[in-house]
Amino acid sequence: VGAVLDAILFIIASIGKNHHRPKFVFLSATPSGMLLDGLQKAGLKCLEIKGEYLHGEEKPEGYRPILAGVELEIAPLDRGNGDLLDWISQNKTEIIAFFREHPGSKGAIICNSVHTAKRLSAWLKENLPPELRIGENTGLTGRAERYASLDADLVVATSTVDVGVDFRINFLIFESLDAGTFIQRLGRLGRHPGFPAYRAVAVLPPFLVERIQQHLPDASQIDREAFFDLLRDTVFRGHNEFRSYLYRWSGIRSCQRIRKLDKPQYRTHYQDLRQAYQDMARAVFRVGKASWGHLRGLEDNEQEAVLKEVRQFRGAGLWDVWVYDCSTQAVRSLSVPRLVSTTEFTLIKESEAKKLADEAQVSFYPSSLGLYAVIHGYRDQRLPVEVYFDEELINEYERLNEACERFGFQLTARHPLIRQINQELAGQGLCTCVSDKEVETLRRRFALPPLFELYSVRDSAGETYTVAFGQDALLLDAILYWRPTDEVFIV
């Protein structure tokens, strides 16, 4: 949101007052209040256009049906007793029965992780009747297989299908991370007529199931709009919006742009542009003495990893490894702790990775870590992986709750390639933010999103801290920097 706002401000400032302002259109099922607020502070006229929906069996003139009624089951799954694959294996007969009772049915299973989806896809192919064709559609599925999955009887997918994939299905099983993913995934079902029944099963933690059952006993009927309001307002907890990021870090981005426009070779020609942009940036991002002081402090302390992360339009995956799945010819990036923990892989050279990317007809982007891997399979049980820092994480220069560049992170795991991986990690300067609060305490206290990555890290002094990297480090800094700490340094 901060990067988009900054781009819009600069475009408008570039056009000037003598030309018509451009119009911007944003399409979203969940528009950001922070984006609308920023646009209004910049003095732009905003109009939010909402859809108008009716619920029920009637079909009044001027409306067309877009979703069929759905029979929804809310099923509990205690993560301490297994994952979605375990739940599917225990309920295999009900799944088979649905397809036999309703010939011609099509279904999907949407998982929270690629690791679960990969294992589940292999299990279904071995354990369901051969007449049921199983497809796969994940970030580690090749292009041809993803396309073919749309014709399968039952497709296993991940968040890659939450938006933009129009499944013709009448049967759905899905996990959910929050209200947004619940609504998006349930919205994949019932989009096409012609099926005799539409059935969905939401597999959720027991405490969420209890919250829903308190408001909706068995056999309850409710329209989608009221149900989605219940999910957003009562069942799921809202996420932190990180609004302070706009003032803490988007302001830094604006300062960098203003200073570039103020260079002698640009100052005269772009004076009006600089002034117009600076005025809007001051209104939206509160650019002032604090922002300029923050930027100078980062530069004086040579925090290049932090400044590089601020300049990114989207956060770069600092832990990401270039990976190739040899079973599906898919190319993507995967964080190195997740790679070690969940897959069977070998490391290859960059030249070999380029060749594989060319064969898969995908663009090649070098790994920031200099690591390239070929995945040969997926572990049934996750391998424990820990992160270690070879100095003290907190000292008079590298403080708590503040984004800064750090060198010296290593992985600890019983894996034959861990030494080779750590050799590549050794010289990497990473944008980090360190907290002395435990991972779950931070998540709960600050309502962090489910996919917000936090690592528990032990340092050379034997102390354990929580560390965020890359864009997550800047976001964590934005909510923790203003909070006092009890750090004391004797110099």
mmCIF file of N, CA, C and O in Angstrom, residues 51-67 223-225:
data_model
loop_
_atom_site.group_PDB
_atom_site.id
_atom_site.type_symbol
_atom_site.label_atom_id
_atom_site.label_comp_id
_atom_site.label_asym_id
_atom_site.label_seq_id
_atom_site.Cartn_x
_atom_site.Cartn_y
_atom_site.Cartn_z
ATOM 1 N N GLY A 51 -20.725 -3.872 -4.865
ATOM 2 C CA GLY A 51 -21.725 -4.691 -5.540
ATOM 3 C C GLY A 51 -23.023 -4.732 -4.746
ATOM 4 O O GLY A 51 -23.037 -4.486 -3.528
ATOM 5 N N GLU A 52 -24.102 -5.022 -5.416
ATOM 6 C CA GLU A 52 -25.409 -5.131 -4.769
ATOM 7 C C GLU A 52 -25.906 -6.560 -4.954
ATOM 8 O O GLU A 52 -26.074 -7.030 -6.086
ATOM 9 N N TYR A 53 -26.116 -7.248 -3.858
ATOM 10 C CA TYR A 53 -26.436 -8.673 -3.918
ATOM 11 C C TYR A 53 -27.774 -8.965 -3.237
ATOM 12 O O TYR A 53 -28.160 -8.293 -2.270
ATOM 13 N N LEU A 54 -28.448 -9.973 -3.729
ATOM 14 C CA LEU A 54 -29.647 -10.511 -3.099
ATOM 15 C C LEU A 54 -29.395 -11.973 -2.766
ATOM 16 O O LEU A 54 -28.669 -12.665 -3.475
ATOM 17 N N HIS A 55 -30.017 -12.436 -1.697
ATOM 18 C CA HIS A 55 -29.828 -13.816 -1.264
ATOM 19 C C HIS A 55 -31.178 -14.525 -1.247
ATOM 20 O O HIS A 55 -32.192 -13.933 -0.889
ATOM 21 N N GLY A 56 -31.145 -15.790 -1.620
ATOM 22 C CA GLY A 56 -32.383 -16.564 -1.609
ATOM 23 C C GLY A 56 -32.640 -17.222 -2.954
ATOM 24 O O GLY A 56 -31.851 -17.111 -3.899
ATOM 25 N N GLU A 57 -33.776 -17.895 -3.047
ATOM 26 C CA GLU A 57 -34.105 -18.655 -4.250
ATOM 27 C C GLU A 57 -34.746 -17.804 -5.333
ATOM 28 O O GLU A 57 -34.785 -18.186 -6.501
ATOM 29 N N GLU A 58 -35.303 -16.653 -4.984
ATOM 30 C CA GLU A 58 -35.965 -15.821 -5.987
ATOM 31 C C GLU A 58 -34.954 -15.224 -6.968
ATOM 32 O O GLU A 58 -33.790 -14.999 -6.634
ATOM 33 N N LYS A 59 -35.425 -14.982 -8.206
ATOM 34 C CA LYS A 59 -34.568 -14.408 -9.241
ATOM 35 C C LYS A 59 -35.236 -13.154 -9.815
ATOM 36 O O LYS A 59 -35.851 -13.201 -10.876
ATOM 37 N N PRO A 60 -35.146 -12.038 -9.113
ATOM 38 C CA PRO A 60 -35.811 -10.813 -9.574
ATOM 39 C C PRO A 60 -35.171 -10.280 -10.857
ATOM 40 O O PRO A 60 -34.020 -10.578 -11.171
ATOM 41 N N GLU A 61 -35.934 -9.488 -11.581
ATOM 42 C CA GLU A 61 -35.466 -8.933 -12.847
ATOM 43 C C GLU A 61 -34.258 -8.017 -12.603
ATOM 44 O O GLU A 61 -34.214 -7.250 -11.649
ATOM 45 N N GLY A 62 -33.291 -8.117 -13.481
ATOM 46 C CA GLY A 62 -32.099 -7.290 -13.370
ATOM 47 C C GLY A 62 -30.959 -7.942 -12.613
ATOM 48 O O GLY A 62 -29.865 -7.383 -12.531
ATOM 49 N N TYR A 63 -31.181 -9.120 -12.038
ATOM 50 C CA TYR A 63 -30.138 -9.838 -11.311
ATOM 51 C C TYR A 63 -29.840 -11.161 -12.022
ATOM 52 O O TYR A 63 -30.709 -11.736 -12.673
ATOM 53 N N ARG A 64 -28.623 -11.628 -11.861
ATOM 54 C CA ARG A 64 -28.265 -12.945 -12.393
ATOM 55 C C ARG A 64 -27.620 -13.759 -11.268
ATOM 56 O O ARG A 64 -26.909 -13.210 -10.413
ATOM 57 N N PRO A 65 -27.859 -15.071 -11.255
ATOM 58 C CA PRO A 65 -27.259 -15.896 -10.188
ATOM 59 C C PRO A 65 -25.757 -16.031 -10.390
ATOM 60 O O PRO A 65 -25.287 -16.280 -11.508
ATOM 61 N N ILE A 66 -25.001 -15.849 -9.318
ATOM 62 C CA ILE A 66 -23.546 -15.993 -9.409
ATOM 63 C C ILE A 66 -23.020 -17.085 -8.479
ATOM 64 O O ILE A 66 -21.907 -17.565 -8.669
ATOM 65 N N LEU A 67 -23.795 -17.476 -7.470
ATOM 66 C CA LEU A 67 -23.369 -18.525 -6.551
ATOM 67 C C LEU A 67 -24.577 -19.353 -6.135
ATOM 68 O O LEU A 67 -25.633 -18.801 -5.831
ATOM 69 N N ASP A 223 -27.585 -16.509 5.138
ATOM 70 C CA ASP A 223 -27.101 -16.050 3.835
ATOM 71 C C ASP A 223 -25.610 -15.730 3.938
ATOM 72 O O ASP A 223 -25.075 -15.520 5.023
ATOM 73 N N ARG A 224 -24.958 -15.696 2.790
ATOM 74 C CA ARG A 224 -23.505 -15.555 2.767
ATOM 75 C C ARG A 224 -23.045 -14.245 3.401
ATOM 76 O O ARG A 224 -22.053 -14.213 4.136
ATOM 77 N N GLU A 225 -23.744 -13.162 3.121
ATOM 78 C CA GLU A 225 -23.311 -11.863 3.625
ATOM 79 C C GLU A 225 -23.313 -11.839 5.152
ATOM 80 O O GLU A 225 -22.354 -11.372 5.785
#
